[in-house]
Each structure stands twice: as structure tokens, then as C-alpha cells.
């Protein structure tokens, strides 16, 4: 059974909450598809946990908005757009959880679901960092992925745990399993480099 | 009132339908946020039209899946994952339409909604192609955007119409309004070039 966080009002910035909900919900789509493509139950369970977390954020944001409206209809009118965007991000995170549930509930990922990624401009790829790769020990920020190869690392699996949406200061180690997202050529090049083959990445 | 397409069974590839639903639904999120950010009613209306189109695709896909299952429980079991992914893309397109409706219904975009993009890695930018820009007359493919600057053109406004998700053979002309998505530095550089300032883009 999932663990539910207790919801209690605390003053938090509406803006911070909305930023987190937007980012998480869109990341969750990629993570859910990754879980389906690579038939990865742990990653799928992380998506479900994130969905529950987004629900918590949604409750907090709704309370925050109520307080911010200060009983004033004009303020309520101004804030309804924010609440609509928050609800939309919540819907997106629900959709991601639906996809993840295919994996956790052993529904089985039909080959068509994998095939839809073959024609997509942005692809997901799983790669294990091998001995001798120039990227081992480097910060994600140092890799200059976004600028150099248009590749994002959206999750790292290390010691049976997933690090979701790692930040720039996170280092990459041998044995790490990386979920990357990017243009087909870029992620192919990155895979070569991560596997220790000679590649384009600057040392 | 929106125009609804008449739904009638016709044999179409489930895979093609799912590819289109997935791509459209994710593009729609960016378009909906663009419509909100730039307070653009026409673009918001296009998002609503796309949502109605995704609904049509969802009906067609559901029928296609029923036929493909051939009354066989085993086939139905194998296909339920496909139908779940399709339903998830439909949910995502609904969420995008909810955001677009803020604009079409004059609810007003609270500054917080704009502010959430300031911290996001991928941003949306609107730019008008000016006289003297090196990109005028070029195909999107020639610009090598994805490779060179990590910038995607997700929509072009020309002669009061939006061209949604233009393909690589589409040319860019003076006066075109482009909605671009990418890393902050990339889209800033691209804006300079599109406005005819000297920039990094290869001629």
C-alpha cells in the first residue's frame, strides 16, 4: 500500500509549488515511458510515489491559494488561472501514473508501445556507465550535455535506488544506470562515450 | 462552437494512431503554455481544436483495438496496455486544453504562471523573423536547430494561421512569428539571429 503524507497547512510560496508541480509532472511522463520501455518495476513504483507527492503538492497549493484570496472575489478571480494550471499538472501526473501502473500491475507492455518511440524526435535510452568511460567521476554539469549533445540525464539508478532528475552537481560513477533523453544521434553518441568507446565528448 | 468530426470505423494502424496521439499530446502542453504566456487566443483555440482531434483519434484507436482483439481474451489482455497508454495521452491533451481555456475564456494569466518558466530548464520564446536575418528562406532542417542550438520550432504563425509542429521541409520567412522551445541560452541566441542580429548560426 502506498504511504500517504499527512496534509497540513503551512505557508509555502505558490510559485515554488507550481514550479515543482509543473516540472515533476512533465518529467514523470518520460519516467513512466522509460519504466514501460525498459520494463522496470522500481522506476514505475517511483513514478507512483511521485504521483502521490504531486497530489500532496496540489492540496498544499489549493490551500495556499484559498488563503491568498483573502476572502476577496477579485483576488479569487485573479487566482483561478493558477489553480487551473495546478489542476492540469495534476492531471498530467495522473496520466503518467496510469502508464507506470501497466508495469507495476504486470499488464505487460505491448510491442506497439515500444514502437511509438522509433519515430519520435526525442527518445529515451538506458545506458550503463562502463569502466574506462571518460564520464566517470564527472559532475553532470561538467558533461555539458544539454549544450554539447542535446542529451538530458533524467534519472540515475545507483545501488538499487533511483535518483530522479539529478541536478548538475551530481556525479556519475561506473555501474550507474542512466536514463537519458534526447535526439537519436545525441543519445547514441552519449551511449558510446558512457560505455567507454571513443566518442565526441570533451574530456 | 467547436466542430466535431464524425467518427466512423476505418482500418488504420494502431501504431500510427498511438504515435500521433503521443506526439500531439506532449506538443499541446507546450503550445498551451505558450498560449498562456503570450496571451495568444488564436493559438489557444488551436490547442482546443487539437484536443478535439485527439479525442477523435482516441475513438478510432479504441475501435481499432476492439477489432484487433478478435474476440480473444488473450489478445484483449495483450492490448490493454496499448489502450491504457492511449487513454493517458488523451488525459494529457485534456490537461493542455484546460490550460488553453484560461486564455480563450479570458480568465487571465496570473503573473505566477509566467514566473514558473523562469526557473525551468526548457523555455518557450516567441520571436518574429526580421528583415536581413540569415534564417529567412531557409528550411527548418537546414537550420540544424536541434543539433546546433538545442532549439525546436514548435509553431509558426504566418498570415494569421498557426502551422503547428512544422516539419523539416517548412521554410521560414520574414514576418513569421515562431514559437521556439529550448535551453535559455540557445533560444536567446536563436532570437538574436532571427531578428537579424549577428549570431552563431552558420549561414
mmCIF file of C-alpha atoms in Angstrom:
data_model
loop_
_atom_site.group_PDB
_atom_site.id
_atom_site.type_symbol
_atom_site.label_atom_id
_atom_site.label_comp_id
_atom_site.label_asym_id
_atom_site.label_seq_id
_atom_site.Cartn_x
_atom_site.Cartn_y
_atom_site.Cartn_z
ATOM 1 C CA UNK A 1 0.000 0.000 0.000
ATOM 2 C CA UNK A 2 1.278 3.466 -0.774
ATOM 3 C CA UNK A 3 2.247 5.741 2.056
ATOM 4 C CA UNK A 4 0.227 8.936 2.179
ATOM 5 C CA UNK A 5 1.683 12.144 3.534
ATOM 6 C CA UNK A 6 -0.395 13.956 6.139
ATOM 7 C CA UNK A 7 -1.685 17.211 4.686
ATOM 8 C CA UNK A 8 -1.433 20.221 6.916
ATOM 9 C CA UNK A 9 -1.440 23.884 6.037
ATOM 10 C CA UNK A 10 1.955 25.538 6.082
ATOM 11 C CA UNK A 11 2.900 28.760 4.376
ATOM 12 C CA UNK A 12 4.783 27.933 1.165
ATOM 13 C CA UNK A 13 5.273 30.020 -1.941
ATOM 14 C CA UNK A 14 2.546 29.316 -4.502
ATOM 15 C CA UNK A 15 5.112 29.934 -7.183
ATOM 16 C CA UNK A 16 7.544 27.343 -5.800
ATOM 17 C CA UNK A 17 4.739 24.794 -5.555
ATOM 18 C CA UNK A 18 3.600 25.405 -9.106
ATOM 19 C CA UNK A 19 7.172 25.225 -10.448
ATOM 20 C CA UNK A 20 7.666 21.882 -8.725
ATOM 21 C CA UNK A 21 4.328 20.505 -9.903
ATOM 22 C CA UNK A 22 4.960 21.532 -13.499
ATOM 23 C CA UNK A 23 8.486 20.128 -13.617
ATOM 24 C CA UNK A 24 7.636 16.900 -11.839
ATOM 25 C CA UNK A 25 4.549 16.187 -13.904
ATOM 26 C CA UNK A 26 6.385 16.535 -17.221
ATOM 27 C CA UNK A 27 9.395 14.577 -16.007
ATOM 28 C CA UNK A 28 7.003 11.850 -14.828
ATOM 29 C CA UNK A 29 5.743 11.286 -18.369
ATOM 30 C CA UNK A 30 9.279 10.494 -19.527
ATOM 31 C CA UNK A 31 9.954 8.360 -16.467
ATOM 32 C CA UNK A 32 6.705 6.440 -16.935
ATOM 33 C CA UNK A 33 7.502 5.739 -20.577
ATOM 34 C CA UNK A 34 11.030 4.729 -19.544
ATOM 35 C CA UNK A 35 9.615 2.322 -16.971
ATOM 36 C CA UNK A 36 7.352 0.827 -19.658
ATOM 37 C CA UNK A 37 10.027 0.670 -22.359
ATOM 38 C CA UNK A 38 12.615 -0.925 -20.091
ATOM 39 C CA UNK A 39 10.033 -2.897 -18.113
ATOM 40 C CA UNK A 40 11.471 -1.511 -14.876
ATOM 41 C CA UNK A 41 9.248 -2.056 -11.830
ATOM 42 C CA UNK A 42 11.286 0.020 -9.387
ATOM 43 C CA UNK A 43 11.204 3.026 -11.694
ATOM 44 C CA UNK A 44 7.461 2.505 -12.197
ATOM 45 C CA UNK A 45 6.982 2.441 -8.423
ATOM 46 C CA UNK A 46 8.943 5.680 -8.141
ATOM 47 C CA UNK A 47 6.560 7.247 -10.647
ATOM 48 C CA UNK A 48 3.616 6.157 -8.475
ATOM 49 C CA UNK A 49 5.309 7.643 -5.418
ATOM 50 C CA UNK A 50 5.874 10.886 -7.323
ATOM 51 C CA UNK A 51 2.217 10.948 -8.283
ATOM 52 C CA UNK A 52 1.256 10.728 -4.642
ATOM 53 C CA UNK A 53 3.748 13.531 -3.916
ATOM 54 C CA UNK A 54 2.221 15.715 -6.653
ATOM 55 C CA UNK A 55 -1.196 15.109 -5.052
ATOM 56 C CA UNK A 56 0.209 16.424 -1.773
ATOM 57 C CA UNK A 57 1.605 19.483 -3.541
ATOM 58 C CA UNK A 58 -1.801 20.020 -5.159
ATOM 59 C CA UNK A 59 -3.537 20.031 -1.768
ATOM 60 C CA UNK A 60 -0.974 22.428 -0.335
ATOM 61 C CA UNK A 61 -1.279 24.721 -3.332
ATOM 62 C CA UNK A 62 -5.077 24.762 -3.182
ATOM 63 C CA UNK A 63 -4.934 25.762 0.493
ATOM 64 C CA UNK A 64 -2.294 28.377 -0.258
ATOM 65 C CA UNK A 65 -4.483 29.864 -2.986
ATOM 66 C CA UNK A 66 -7.520 29.969 -0.672
ATOM 67 C CA UNK A 67 -5.519 31.836 1.918
ATOM 68 C CA UNK A 68 -4.015 34.154 -0.734
ATOM 69 C CA UNK A 69 -7.504 35.076 -1.999
ATOM 70 C CA UNK A 70 -8.184 36.621 1.438
ATOM 71 C CA UNK A 71 -11.921 36.253 1.045
ATOM 72 C CA UNK A 72 -11.829 38.754 -1.792
ATOM 73 C CA UNK A 73 -13.724 37.868 -5.001
ATOM 74 C CA UNK A 74 -11.312 39.968 -7.077
ATOM 75 C CA UNK A 75 -8.325 38.055 -5.713
ATOM 76 C CA UNK A 76 -10.168 34.785 -6.284
ATOM 77 C CA UNK A 77 -10.745 35.779 -9.914
ATOM 78 C CA UNK A 78 -7.076 36.597 -10.362
ATOM 79 C CA UNK A 79 -6.009 33.289 -8.839
ATOM 80 C CA UNK A 80 -8.343 30.920 -10.677
ATOM 81 C CA UNK A 81 -5.881 30.661 -13.562
ATOM 82 C CA UNK A 82 -3.166 29.463 -11.190
ATOM 83 C CA UNK A 83 -5.451 26.855 -9.717
ATOM 84 C CA UNK A 84 -6.388 25.695 -13.246
ATOM 85 C CA UNK A 85 -2.743 25.266 -14.237
ATOM 86 C CA UNK A 86 -2.074 23.362 -10.998
ATOM 87 C CA UNK A 87 -5.023 21.040 -11.700
ATOM 88 C CA UNK A 88 -3.688 20.465 -15.229
ATOM 89 C CA UNK A 89 -0.255 19.444 -13.916
ATOM 90 C CA UNK A 90 -2.025 17.094 -11.507
ATOM 91 C CA UNK A 91 -3.920 15.517 -14.440
ATOM 92 C CA UNK A 92 -0.640 15.054 -16.314
ATOM 93 C CA UNK A 93 0.954 13.345 -13.329
ATOM 94 C CA UNK A 94 -2.115 11.054 -13.083
ATOM 95 C CA UNK A 95 -1.654 10.121 -16.740
ATOM 96 C CA UNK A 96 1.994 9.264 -16.068
ATOM 97 C CA UNK A 97 0.949 7.099 -13.112
ATOM 98 C CA UNK A 98 -1.544 5.261 -15.358
ATOM 99 C CA UNK A 99 1.313 4.372 -17.703
ATOM 100 C CA UNK A 100 3.561 3.312 -14.805
ATOM 101 C CA UNK A 101 0.780 1.079 -13.455
ATOM 102 C CA UNK A 102 0.985 -1.036 -16.619
ATOM 103 C CA UNK A 103 4.398 -2.121 -15.305
ATOM 104 C CA UNK A 104 3.646 -2.435 -11.584
ATOM 105 C CA UNK A 105 0.463 -4.420 -12.266
ATOM 106 C CA UNK A 106 2.164 -6.747 -14.754
ATOM 107 C CA UNK A 107 -0.219 -5.801 -17.518
ATOM 108 C CA UNK A 108 2.603 -6.203 -19.969
ATOM 109 C CA UNK A 109 3.965 -3.675 -22.398
ATOM 110 C CA UNK A 110 2.768 -4.417 -25.915
ATOM 111 C CA UNK A 111 5.473 -4.046 -28.608
ATOM 112 C CA UNK A 112 3.446 -1.184 -30.102
ATOM 113 C CA UNK A 113 4.201 0.921 -27.034
ATOM 114 C CA UNK A 114 7.924 0.469 -27.673
ATOM 115 C CA UNK A 115 7.478 1.051 -31.383
ATOM 116 C CA UNK A 116 5.966 4.500 -30.888
ATOM 117 C CA UNK A 117 9.363 5.743 -29.782
ATOM 118 C CA UNK A 118 11.088 4.779 -33.002
ATOM 119 C CA UNK A 119 9.620 7.698 -34.899
ATOM 120 C CA UNK A 120 9.763 10.229 -32.126
ATOM 121 C CA UNK A 121 12.273 13.063 -32.290
ATOM 122 C CA UNK A 122 13.129 12.812 -28.631
ATOM 123 C CA UNK A 123 13.996 9.337 -27.439
ATOM 124 C CA UNK A 124 14.683 7.617 -24.176
ATOM 125 C CA UNK A 125 17.729 5.397 -23.738
ATOM 126 C CA UNK A 126 19.070 3.363 -20.856
ATOM 127 C CA UNK A 127 22.821 3.077 -20.593
ATOM 128 C CA UNK A 128 25.218 1.613 -18.012
ATOM 129 C CA UNK A 129 28.419 3.558 -17.303
ATOM 130 C CA UNK A 130 31.323 1.210 -18.008
ATOM 131 C CA UNK A 131 34.884 1.048 -16.751
ATOM 132 C CA UNK A 132 37.169 3.414 -18.609
ATOM 133 C CA UNK A 133 34.466 5.837 -19.680
ATOM 134 C CA UNK A 134 35.611 9.476 -19.619
ATOM 135 C CA UNK A 135 32.406 10.459 -17.876
ATOM 136 C CA UNK A 136 33.051 8.520 -14.632
ATOM 137 C CA UNK A 137 33.543 10.773 -11.650
ATOM 138 C CA UNK A 138 32.346 13.848 -13.544
ATOM 139 C CA UNK A 139 29.549 16.167 -12.486
ATOM 140 C CA UNK A 140 26.571 16.201 -14.790
ATOM 141 C CA UNK A 141 27.207 19.936 -15.151
ATOM 142 C CA UNK A 142 30.743 19.264 -16.410
ATOM 143 C CA UNK A 143 29.470 16.977 -19.119
ATOM 144 C CA UNK A 144 27.796 19.931 -20.815
ATOM 145 C CA UNK A 145 25.187 17.551 -22.077
ATOM 146 C CA UNK A 146 22.446 19.971 -22.871
ATOM 147 C CA UNK A 147 24.786 22.253 -24.809
ATOM 148 C CA UNK A 148 27.015 19.691 -26.487
ATOM 149 C CA UNK A 149 24.830 16.751 -27.357
ATOM 150 C CA UNK A 150 21.273 17.742 -26.511
ATOM 151 C CA UNK A 151 21.087 14.871 -24.056
ATOM 152 C CA UNK A 152 19.489 15.084 -20.618
ATOM 153 C CA UNK A 153 20.045 12.608 -17.819
ATOM 154 C CA UNK A 154 16.585 12.261 -16.295
ATOM 155 C CA UNK A 155 17.329 9.510 -13.778
ATOM 156 C CA UNK A 156 20.254 7.548 -12.358
ATOM 157 C CA UNK A 157 19.991 4.095 -10.824
ATOM 158 C CA UNK A 158 22.703 3.506 -8.238
ATOM 159 C CA UNK A 159 22.774 0.801 -5.564
ATOM 160 C CA UNK A 160 19.188 -0.203 -6.226
ATOM 161 C CA UNK A 161 17.901 3.342 -5.853
ATOM 162 C CA UNK A 162 16.749 5.769 -8.483
ATOM 163 C CA UNK A 163 17.947 9.361 -8.319
ATOM 164 C CA UNK A 164 15.190 11.207 -10.118
ATOM 165 C CA UNK A 165 16.011 14.371 -12.086
ATOM 166 C CA UNK A 166 19.595 14.596 -10.784
ATOM 167 C CA UNK A 167 20.973 18.120 -10.530
ATOM 168 C CA UNK A 168 24.145 19.467 -12.111
ATOM 169 C CA UNK A 169 26.326 18.741 -9.082
ATOM 170 C CA UNK A 170 25.524 15.022 -9.117
ATOM 171 C CA UNK A 171 28.494 12.857 -10.127
ATOM 172 C CA UNK A 172 28.302 9.893 -12.460
ATOM 173 C CA UNK A 173 30.011 6.629 -11.430
ATOM 174 C CA UNK A 174 30.913 3.325 -13.025
ATOM 175 C CA UNK A 175 27.978 0.947 -12.790
ATOM 176 C CA UNK A 176 25.408 3.733 -12.757
ATOM 177 C CA UNK A 177 22.429 3.068 -14.966
ATOM 178 C CA UNK A 178 21.373 6.289 -16.644
ATOM 179 C CA UNK A 179 18.065 7.088 -18.289
ATOM 180 C CA UNK A 180 18.772 9.709 -20.919
ATOM 181 C CA UNK A 181 16.500 11.685 -23.161
ATOM 182 C CA UNK A 182 17.470 13.425 -26.357
ATOM 183 C CA UNK A 183 17.725 13.376 -30.126
ATOM 184 C CA UNK A 184 18.526 9.892 -31.542
ATOM 185 C CA UNK A 185 22.040 10.836 -32.727
ATOM 186 C CA UNK A 186 22.924 12.577 -29.470
ATOM 187 C CA UNK A 187 21.868 9.744 -27.176
ATOM 188 C CA UNK A 188 23.613 7.201 -29.411
ATOM 189 C CA UNK A 189 26.870 9.204 -29.158
ATOM 190 C CA UNK A 190 26.409 9.576 -25.430
ATOM 191 C CA UNK A 191 25.838 5.829 -25.033
ATOM 192 C CA UNK A 192 29.131 5.126 -26.806
ATOM 193 C CA UNK A 193 31.003 7.501 -24.530
ATOM 194 C CA UNK A 194 29.339 6.156 -21.359
ATOM 195 C CA UNK A 195 30.269 2.639 -22.406
ATOM 196 C CA UNK A 196 33.914 3.639 -22.733
ATOM 197 C CA UNK A 197 34.062 3.740 -26.515
ATOM 198 C CA UNK A 198 35.854 6.671 -28.102
ATOM 199 C CA UNK A 199 33.364 9.432 -28.709
ATOM 200 C CA UNK A 200 32.853 13.110 -29.145
ATOM 201 C CA UNK A 201 32.554 14.188 -25.511
ATOM 202 C CA UNK A 202 35.290 16.585 -24.452
ATOM 203 C CA UNK A 203 37.480 15.272 -21.654
ATOM 204 C CA UNK B 1 -18.951 26.084 -31.015
ATOM 205 C CA UNK B 2 -16.289 23.573 -31.846
ATOM 206 C CA UNK B 3 -16.694 21.436 -34.907
ATOM 207 C CA UNK B 4 -16.807 17.720 -34.137
ATOM 208 C CA UNK B 5 -15.535 15.148 -36.596
ATOM 209 C CA UNK B 6 -17.896 12.300 -37.399
ATOM 210 C CA UNK B 7 -16.483 9.063 -36.007
ATOM 211 C CA UNK B 8 -16.649 6.069 -38.278
ATOM 212 C CA UNK B 9 -14.600 2.911 -38.222
ATOM 213 C CA UNK B 10 -11.860 2.740 -40.830
ATOM 214 C CA UNK B 11 -8.841 0.474 -40.735
ATOM 215 C CA UNK B 12 -5.835 2.496 -39.545
ATOM 216 C CA UNK B 13 -2.629 1.301 -37.959
ATOM 217 C CA UNK B 14 -2.891 1.271 -34.153
ATOM 218 C CA UNK B 15 0.761 2.173 -34.032
ATOM 219 C CA UNK B 16 0.327 5.233 -36.274
ATOM 220 C CA UNK B 17 -2.600 6.394 -34.140
ATOM 221 C CA UNK B 18 -0.681 5.970 -30.905
ATOM 222 C CA UNK B 19 2.394 7.768 -32.299
ATOM 223 C CA UNK B 20 0.220 10.690 -33.341
ATOM 224 C CA UNK B 21 -1.616 10.821 -30.004
ATOM 225 C CA UNK B 22 1.597 10.726 -28.017
ATOM 226 C CA UNK B 23 3.338 13.409 -30.070
ATOM 227 C CA UNK B 24 0.332 15.701 -30.263
ATOM 228 C CA UNK B 25 -0.495 15.471 -26.564
ATOM 229 C CA UNK B 26 3.018 16.417 -25.460
ATOM 230 C CA UNK B 27 3.327 19.182 -28.048
ATOM 231 C CA UNK B 28 -0.045 20.508 -26.847
ATOM 232 C CA UNK B 29 1.320 21.107 -23.351
ATOM 233 C CA UNK B 30 3.997 23.403 -24.745
ATOM 234 C CA UNK B 31 1.534 25.105 -27.068
ATOM 235 C CA UNK B 32 -0.947 25.623 -24.241
ATOM 236 C CA UNK B 33 1.715 27.181 -22.011
ATOM 237 C CA UNK B 34 2.835 29.299 -24.977
ATOM 238 C CA UNK B 35 -0.733 30.498 -25.496
ATOM 239 C CA UNK B 36 -0.927 31.394 -21.793
ATOM 240 C CA UNK B 37 2.495 33.040 -21.636
ATOM 241 C CA UNK B 38 1.968 35.134 -24.747
ATOM 242 C CA UNK B 39 -1.769 35.579 -24.131
ATOM 243 C CA UNK B 40 -2.486 34.367 -27.657
ATOM 244 C CA UNK B 41 -6.138 33.478 -28.269
ATOM 245 C CA UNK B 42 -5.677 32.013 -31.752
ATOM 246 C CA UNK B 43 -3.002 29.642 -30.503
ATOM 247 C CA UNK B 44 -5.203 28.707 -27.529
ATOM 248 C CA UNK B 45 -8.061 27.966 -29.938
ATOM 249 C CA UNK B 46 -5.751 25.768 -31.986
ATOM 250 C CA UNK B 47 -4.953 23.812 -28.821
ATOM 251 C CA UNK B 48 -8.684 23.286 -28.233
ATOM 252 C CA UNK B 49 -9.080 22.102 -31.834
ATOM 253 C CA UNK B 50 -6.169 19.710 -31.356
ATOM 254 C CA UNK B 51 -7.794 18.366 -28.213
ATOM 255 C CA UNK B 52 -10.931 17.596 -30.173
ATOM 256 C CA UNK B 53 -8.754 15.917 -32.826
ATOM 257 C CA UNK B 54 -7.006 13.791 -30.176
ATOM 258 C CA UNK B 55 -10.475 12.736 -28.939
ATOM 259 C CA UNK B 56 -11.267 11.565 -32.456
ATOM 260 C CA UNK B 57 -8.000 9.633 -32.625
ATOM 261 C CA UNK B 58 -8.834 8.069 -29.240
ATOM 262 C CA UNK B 59 -12.205 6.812 -30.516
ATOM 263 C CA UNK B 60 -10.619 5.422 -33.677
ATOM 264 C CA UNK B 61 -7.883 3.725 -31.681
ATOM 265 C CA UNK B 62 -10.363 2.169 -29.241
ATOM 266 C CA UNK B 63 -12.333 0.717 -32.137
ATOM 267 C CA UNK B 64 -9.163 -0.483 -33.829
ATOM 268 C CA UNK B 65 -8.107 -2.253 -30.637
ATOM 269 C CA UNK B 66 -11.512 -3.917 -30.259
ATOM 270 C CA UNK B 67 -11.266 -5.249 -33.791
ATOM 271 C CA UNK B 68 -7.637 -6.312 -33.272
ATOM 272 C CA UNK B 69 -8.597 -8.301 -30.155
ATOM 273 C CA UNK B 70 -10.727 -10.519 -32.446
ATOM 274 C CA UNK B 71 -12.957 -11.597 -29.572
ATOM 275 C CA UNK B 72 -9.998 -13.363 -27.997
ATOM 276 C CA UNK B 73 -9.377 -12.784 -24.251
ATOM 277 C CA UNK B 74 -5.624 -13.388 -24.716
ATOM 278 C CA UNK B 75 -5.436 -10.713 -27.412
ATOM 279 C CA UNK B 76 -7.500 -8.395 -25.231
ATOM 280 C CA UNK B 77 -5.038 -8.926 -22.375
ATOM 281 C CA UNK B 78 -2.106 -8.154 -24.651
ATOM 282 C CA UNK B 79 -3.772 -4.984 -25.936
ATOM 283 C CA UNK B 80 -4.957 -3.466 -22.656
ATOM 284 C CA UNK B 81 -1.564 -1.795 -22.177
ATOM 285 C CA UNK B 82 -1.921 -0.025 -25.515
ATOM 286 C CA UNK B 83 -5.375 1.202 -24.610
ATOM 287 C CA UNK B 84 -4.053 2.455 -21.246
ATOM 288 C CA UNK B 85 -1.264 4.442 -22.909
ATOM 289 C CA UNK B 86 -3.768 5.892 -25.387
ATOM 290 C CA UNK B 87 -6.067 6.947 -22.530
ATOM 291 C CA UNK B 88 -3.087 8.570 -20.779
ATOM 292 C CA UNK B 89 -2.216 10.634 -23.871
ATOM 293 C CA UNK B 90 -5.864 11.673 -24.037
ATOM 294 C CA UNK B 91 -5.713 12.821 -20.398
ATOM 295 C CA UNK B 92 -2.583 14.837 -21.163
ATOM 296 C CA UNK B 93 -4.265 16.531 -24.107
ATOM 297 C CA UNK B 94 -7.257 17.349 -21.858
ATOM 298 C CA UNK B 95 -4.882 18.965 -19.371
ATOM 299 C CA UNK B 96 -3.377 21.066 -22.172
ATOM 300 C CA UNK B 97 -6.865 22.137 -23.245
ATOM 301 C CA UNK B 98 -7.648 23.183 -19.648
ATOM 302 C CA UNK B 99 -4.630 25.499 -19.735
ATOM 303 C CA UNK B 100 -5.597 26.863 -23.168
ATOM 304 C CA UNK B 101 -9.123 27.558 -21.908
ATOM 305 C CA UNK B 102 -7.701 30.076 -19.417
ATOM 306 C CA UNK B 103 -6.871 32.195 -22.474
ATOM 307 C CA UNK B 104 -9.967 31.581 -24.611
ATOM 308 C CA UNK B 105 -12.291 32.222 -21.673
ATOM 309 C CA UNK B 106 -10.479 35.405 -20.642
ATOM 310 C CA UNK B 107 -9.740 34.074 -17.184
ATOM 311 C CA UNK B 108 -6.462 35.942 -17.266
ATOM 312 C CA UNK B 109 -2.991 34.597 -16.817
ATOM 313 C CA UNK B 110 -1.687 35.344 -13.341
ATOM 314 C CA UNK B 111 1.955 36.527 -13.270
ATOM 315 C CA UNK B 112 2.811 33.372 -11.296
ATOM 316 C CA UNK B 113 2.059 31.268 -14.374
ATOM 317 C CA UNK B 114 4.634 33.240 -16.335
ATOM 318 C CA UNK B 115 7.078 33.148 -13.450
ATOM 319 C CA UNK B 116 7.155 29.350 -13.348
ATOM 320 C CA UNK B 117 9.053 29.406 -16.629
ATOM 321 C CA UNK B 118 11.897 31.491 -15.292
ATOM 322 C CA UNK B 119 13.399 28.559 -13.421
ATOM 323 C CA UNK B 120 12.633 25.877 -15.945
ATOM 324 C CA UNK B 121 15.463 24.359 -17.979
ATOM 325 C CA UNK B 122 13.435 24.345 -21.140
ATOM 326 C CA UNK B 123 11.788 27.609 -22.025
ATOM 327 C CA UNK B 124 9.362 28.900 -24.560
ATOM 328 C CA UNK B 125 10.082 32.023 -26.580
ATOM 329 C CA UNK B 126 8.171 33.926 -29.223
ATOM 330 C CA UNK B 127 10.232 35.633 -31.900
ATOM 331 C CA UNK B 128 9.423 37.465 -35.132
ATOM 332 C CA UNK B 129 11.724 36.846 -38.111
ATOM 333 C CA UNK B 130 13.063 40.233 -39.173
ATOM 334 C CA UNK B 131 14.408 41.611 -42.430
ATOM 335 C CA UNK B 132 18.035 40.669 -43.014
ATOM 336 C CA UNK B 133 18.026 37.585 -40.817
ATOM 337 C CA UNK B 134 20.140 34.761 -42.211
ATOM 338 C CA UNK B 135 17.347 32.294 -41.486
ATOM 339 C CA UNK B 136 14.815 33.765 -43.950
ATOM 340 C CA UNK B 137 14.015 31.413 -46.828
ATOM 341 C CA UNK B 138 15.774 28.505 -45.125
ATOM 342 C CA UNK B 139 14.223 25.143 -44.380
ATOM 343 C CA UNK B 140 13.927 24.303 -40.713
ATOM 344 C CA UNK B 141 16.055 21.240 -41.494
ATOM 345 C CA UNK B 142 18.851 23.446 -42.848
ATOM 346 C CA UNK B 143 18.951 25.466 -39.666
ATOM 347 C CA UNK B 144 20.207 22.440 -37.798
ATOM 348 C CA UNK B 145 18.482 23.791 -34.735
ATOM 349 C CA UNK B 146 18.240 20.635 -32.740
ATOM 350 C CA UNK B 147 21.904 19.826 -33.260
ATOM 351 C CA UNK B 148 23.422 23.298 -33.139
ATOM 352 C CA UNK B 149 21.485 25.196 -30.529
ATOM 353 C CA UNK B 150 19.069 22.758 -28.927
ATOM 354 C CA UNK B 151 16.164 24.869 -30.107
ATOM 355 C CA UNK B 152 12.950 23.475 -31.576
ATOM 356 C CA UNK B 153 10.422 25.484 -33.558
ATOM 357 C CA UNK B 154 7.114 24.139 -32.290
ATOM 358 C CA UNK B 155 4.791 26.501 -34.149
ATOM 359 C CA UNK B 156 4.886 29.193 -36.842
ATOM 360 C CA UNK B 157 2.316 31.946 -37.224
ATOM 361 C CA UNK B 158 2.037 33.113 -40.831
ATOM 362 C CA UNK B 159 -0.781 35.149 -42.406
ATOM 363 C CA UNK B 160 -2.970 34.749 -39.327
ATOM 364 C CA UNK B 161 -2.632 30.948 -39.300
ATOM 365 C CA UNK B 162 -0.612 28.767 -36.997
ATOM 366 C CA UNK B 163 1.462 25.974 -38.501
ATOM 367 C CA UNK B 164 1.685 23.509 -35.642
ATOM 368 C CA UNK B 165 4.776 21.314 -35.304
ATOM 369 C CA UNK B 166 6.242 22.309 -38.681
ATOM 370 C CA UNK B 167 8.330 19.634 -40.342
ATOM 371 C CA UNK B 168 11.911 19.954 -41.557
ATOM 372 C CA UNK B 169 10.958 20.960 -45.097
ATOM 373 C CA UNK B 170 8.992 24.001 -43.918
ATOM 374 C CA UNK B 171 10.672 27.292 -44.821
ATOM 375 C CA UNK B 172 10.927 30.283 -42.551
ATOM 376 C CA UNK B 173 10.018 33.727 -43.908
ATOM 377 C CA UNK B 174 10.338 37.347 -42.847
ATOM 378 C CA UNK B 175 7.393 38.286 -40.658
ATOM 379 C CA UNK B 176 6.862 34.739 -39.408
ATOM 380 C CA UNK B 177 6.218 34.525 -35.698
ATOM 381 C CA UNK B 178 7.972 31.485 -34.286
ATOM 382 C CA UNK B 179 7.312 29.730 -31.001
ATOM 383 C CA UNK B 180 10.558 28.091 -30.007
ATOM 384 C CA UNK B 181 11.422 25.761 -27.166
ATOM 385 C CA UNK B 182 14.867 25.110 -25.781
ATOM 386 C CA UNK B 183 17.532 25.905 -23.234
ATOM 387 C CA UNK B 184 17.598 29.591 -22.185
ATOM 388 C CA UNK B 185 20.966 30.335 -23.863
ATOM 389 C CA UNK B 186 20.015 28.550 -27.081
ATOM 390 C CA UNK B 187 16.708 30.321 -27.557
ATOM 391 C CA UNK B 188 18.287 33.687 -26.701
ATOM 392 C CA UNK B 189 20.938 33.139 -29.392
ATOM 393 C CA UNK B 190 18.306 31.990 -31.842
ATOM 394 C CA UNK B 191 16.189 35.087 -31.145
ATOM 395 C CA UNK B 192 19.165 37.312 -31.965
ATOM 396 C CA UNK B 193 19.759 35.525 -35.253
ATOM 397 C CA UNK B 194 16.065 35.543 -36.197
ATOM 398 C CA UNK B 195 15.920 39.272 -35.506
ATOM 399 C CA UNK B 196 18.839 39.836 -37.873
ATOM 400 C CA UNK B 197 21.498 40.470 -35.240
ATOM 401 C CA UNK B 198 24.852 38.817 -35.779
ATOM 402 C CA UNK B 199 24.807 35.438 -34.123
ATOM 403 C CA UNK B 200 26.272 31.991 -34.062
ATOM 404 C CA UNK B 201 24.055 30.297 -36.632
ATOM 405 C CA UNK B 202 26.014 29.045 -39.646
ATOM 406 C CA UNK B 203 24.996 30.654 -42.941
#
